[in-house]
Short mmCIF file of C-alpha atoms in Angstrom, two decimals:
data_model
loop_
_atom_site.label_atom_id
_atom_site.label_comp_id
_atom_site.label_asym_id
_atom_site.label_seq_id
_atom_site.Cartn_x
_atom_site.Cartn_y
_atom_site.Cartn_z
CA MET A 1 3.38 -14.00 15.68
CA VAL A 2 1.71 -10.93 17.10
CA PRO A 3 -2.11 -11.14 17.32
CA THR A 4 -3.98 -7.94 18.04
CA ASP A 5 -7.66 -7.34 18.69
CA ASN A 6 -9.02 -3.89 17.97
CA GLY A 7 -12.05 -4.51 20.22
CA THR A 8 -14.42 -2.58 17.96
CA PRO A 9 -18.01 -3.85 18.12
CA ASN A 10 -19.76 -4.79 14.92
CA ASN A 11 -23.48 -4.93 14.34
CA PRO A 12 -24.11 -5.33 10.57
CA GLU A 13 -27.36 -6.70 9.26
CA THR A 14 -27.49 -10.45 8.82
CA PRO A 15 -26.62 -11.26 5.20
CA THR A 16 -29.12 -13.01 3.02
CA GLN A 17 -26.94 -14.22 0.15
CA PRO A 18 -23.43 -15.61 0.81
CA GLU A 19 -20.62 -14.72 -1.56
CA THR A 20 -17.82 -17.05 -2.56
CA PRO A 21 -14.13 -16.34 -1.90
CA THR A 22 -12.60 -13.92 -4.36
CA GLN A 23 -9.23 -13.35 -5.87
CA PRO A 24 -7.00 -10.32 -5.18
CA GLU A 25 -8.62 -7.17 -3.87
CA THR A 26 -7.24 -3.72 -4.34
CA PRO A 27 -5.90 -2.60 -0.97
CA ASN A 28 -7.65 0.42 0.56
CA ASP A 29 -4.34 2.13 1.23
CA PRO A 30 -2.38 2.84 -2.00
CA LYS A 31 0.84 2.83 0.06
CA ASP A 32 0.21 -0.84 0.92
CA SER A 33 3.41 -2.63 -0.08
CA GLY A 34 1.76 -6.03 -0.31
CA LYS A 35 -1.14 -7.62 -1.99
CA THR A 36 -4.51 -8.23 -0.37
CA PHE A 37 -6.58 -11.36 -0.97
CA SER A 38 -10.15 -11.93 0.23
CA PHE A 39 -11.39 -15.22 1.66
CA GLY A 40 -14.95 -14.04 1.03
CA LYS A 41 -17.78 -12.01 2.52
CA ASN A 42 -21.13 -12.85 4.08
CA ILE A 43 -20.45 -16.58 4.33
CA LYS A 44 -22.53 -18.70 6.70
CA ILE A 45 -20.52 -20.52 9.40
CA PRO A 46 -22.35 -23.81 9.93
CA ASP A 47 -23.10 -25.15 13.41
CA GLU A 48 -20.72 -27.89 14.63
CA ALA A 49 -18.71 -27.95 11.39
CA GLU A 50 -15.55 -26.58 9.82
CA LEU A 51 -15.64 -23.94 7.13
CA GLU A 52 -12.47 -23.95 5.01
CA LEU A 53 -11.98 -21.05 2.60
CA PRO A 54 -9.16 -21.24 0.03
CA VAL A 55 -7.57 -18.40 -1.87
CA SER A 56 -4.91 -18.74 -4.58
CA VAL A 57 -1.98 -16.38 -4.12
CA SER A 58 0.41 -15.52 -6.90
CA HIS A 59 3.04 -12.84 -6.50
CA ASP A 60 6.56 -12.34 -7.88
CA LYS A 61 7.90 -10.82 -4.66
CA GLN A 62 8.92 -12.22 -1.26
CA PHE A 63 7.22 -10.95 1.89
CA LYS A 64 8.13 -10.59 5.57
CA GLN A 65 4.66 -10.94 7.09
CA ALA A 66 1.01 -11.77 6.57
CA VAL A 67 -1.73 -9.60 8.10
CA VAL A 68 -5.09 -11.35 8.52
CA LYS A 69 -8.21 -9.27 9.19
CA ILE A 70 -11.37 -11.09 10.31
CA ASN A 71 -14.90 -9.88 11.03
CA ILE A 72 -17.39 -12.48 12.35
CA ASP A 73 -20.84 -12.41 13.95
CA HIS A 74 -21.81 -15.54 15.90
CA GLY A 75 -24.14 -16.54 18.73
CA HIS A 76 -21.13 -17.40 20.94
CA ILE A 77 -17.72 -16.45 19.56
CA GLY A 78 -16.14 -18.80 22.11
CA ASP A 79 -17.46 -21.75 20.05
CA LEU A 80 -15.02 -20.92 17.26
CA SER A 81 -11.42 -21.78 16.53
CA ILE A 82 -9.70 -20.10 13.58
CA LYS A 83 -6.48 -20.95 11.80
CA LEU A 84 -4.55 -19.83 8.73
CA ILE A 85 -3.02 -22.62 6.64
CA ASP A 86 -0.12 -21.88 4.28
CA PRO A 87 0.50 -23.66 0.93
CA ASP A 88 2.87 -26.14 2.65
CA GLY A 89 0.15 -27.18 5.12
CA ASN A 90 1.56 -25.31 8.14
CA ASN A 91 -1.18 -24.20 10.57
CA PHE A 92 -1.10 -20.85 12.36
CA THR A 93 -3.64 -20.56 15.18
CA ILE A 94 -5.46 -17.25 15.14
CA LYS A 95 -8.12 -18.04 17.75
CA LYS A 96 -8.69 -20.96 20.09
CA THR A 97 -12.07 -22.21 21.28
CA ASN A 98 -13.11 -20.69 24.63
CA ARG A 99 -16.57 -21.68 25.94
CA HIS A 100 -16.51 -18.77 28.40
CA ASP A 101 -16.30 -16.14 25.63
CA ARG A 102 -19.92 -15.07 25.13
CA LYS A 103 -19.31 -12.16 22.77
CA LYS A 104 -21.48 -12.00 19.66
CA TYR A 105 -18.82 -10.54 17.34
CA TYR A 106 -15.13 -10.98 16.57
CA ILE A 107 -13.22 -8.22 14.81
CA MET A 108 -9.51 -8.82 14.81
CA THR A 109 -6.22 -8.17 13.07
CA TYR A 110 -3.55 -10.86 13.33
CA THR A 111 0.03 -10.33 12.15
CA LEU A 112 2.18 -13.34 11.32
CA LYS A 113 5.85 -12.36 11.02
CA PHE A 114 8.07 -14.69 9.02
CA ALA A 115 11.64 -15.44 10.21
CA ARG A 116 12.89 -14.41 6.76
CA PRO A 117 11.14 -13.17 3.59
CA ILE A 118 9.21 -15.97 1.89
CA ASN A 119 7.55 -16.66 -1.43
CA VAL A 120 3.80 -16.75 -0.74
CA ASP A 121 2.68 -18.41 -3.99
CA GLY A 122 0.12 -21.19 -3.65
CA GLN A 123 -3.21 -21.91 -2.01
CA TRP A 124 -3.72 -20.37 1.43
CA LYS A 125 -6.74 -21.36 3.55
CA LEU A 126 -8.68 -19.86 6.39
CA ALA A 127 -10.32 -22.57 8.53
CA ILE A 128 -13.12 -21.65 10.94
CA ASN A 129 -14.32 -24.47 13.16
CA ASP A 130 -17.58 -24.21 15.16
CA ARG A 131 -17.00 -26.74 17.94
CA TYR A 132 -20.32 -26.56 19.83
CA THR A 133 -24.06 -26.82 19.05
CA ASP A 134 -27.02 -24.47 19.01
CA ASP A 135 -25.84 -21.44 17.04
CA GLU A 136 -24.51 -20.43 13.67
CA GLY A 137 -22.61 -17.41 12.50
CA VAL A 138 -21.53 -15.32 9.56
CA LEU A 139 -18.06 -14.49 8.32
CA ASN A 140 -18.68 -10.86 7.35
CA SER A 141 -15.21 -10.53 5.83
CA ALA A 142 -11.70 -11.95 5.97
CA THR A 143 -8.58 -10.87 4.12
CA VAL A 144 -4.88 -11.61 4.13
CA THR A 145 -2.36 -8.96 3.08
CA PHE A 146 1.26 -9.82 2.43
CA GLU A 147 3.75 -7.11 3.31
#
């Protein structure tokens, strides 16, 4: 697993109407060898609760890695833990809670490399857990691309 953080600040307007998770998106790059799935956009992250976003993946090909892109605004990013859950229930930690992290945004790309190519069919989930009180956030966007 190779997490990377692009460190780019994000200051979008606060959304007014949350959208629900969607099925496959067309990748921005036509050379993309995988398939991109969206967990949703502009979804409120409740205070002191877990937000679990499922997406159904169906593909006739095996893949070597999953690339997760996340964009979040939150009063204290350190309040959040984030994990990706595969169809078999395996958890992959993307971000741990860190009370000292006072940033207001989280823009990150996380690459999960599989030991061997795998079939990715089934329901994948992104779980965002707000562990502390007094602030809420917004998941601006989150996608997983299989390559």
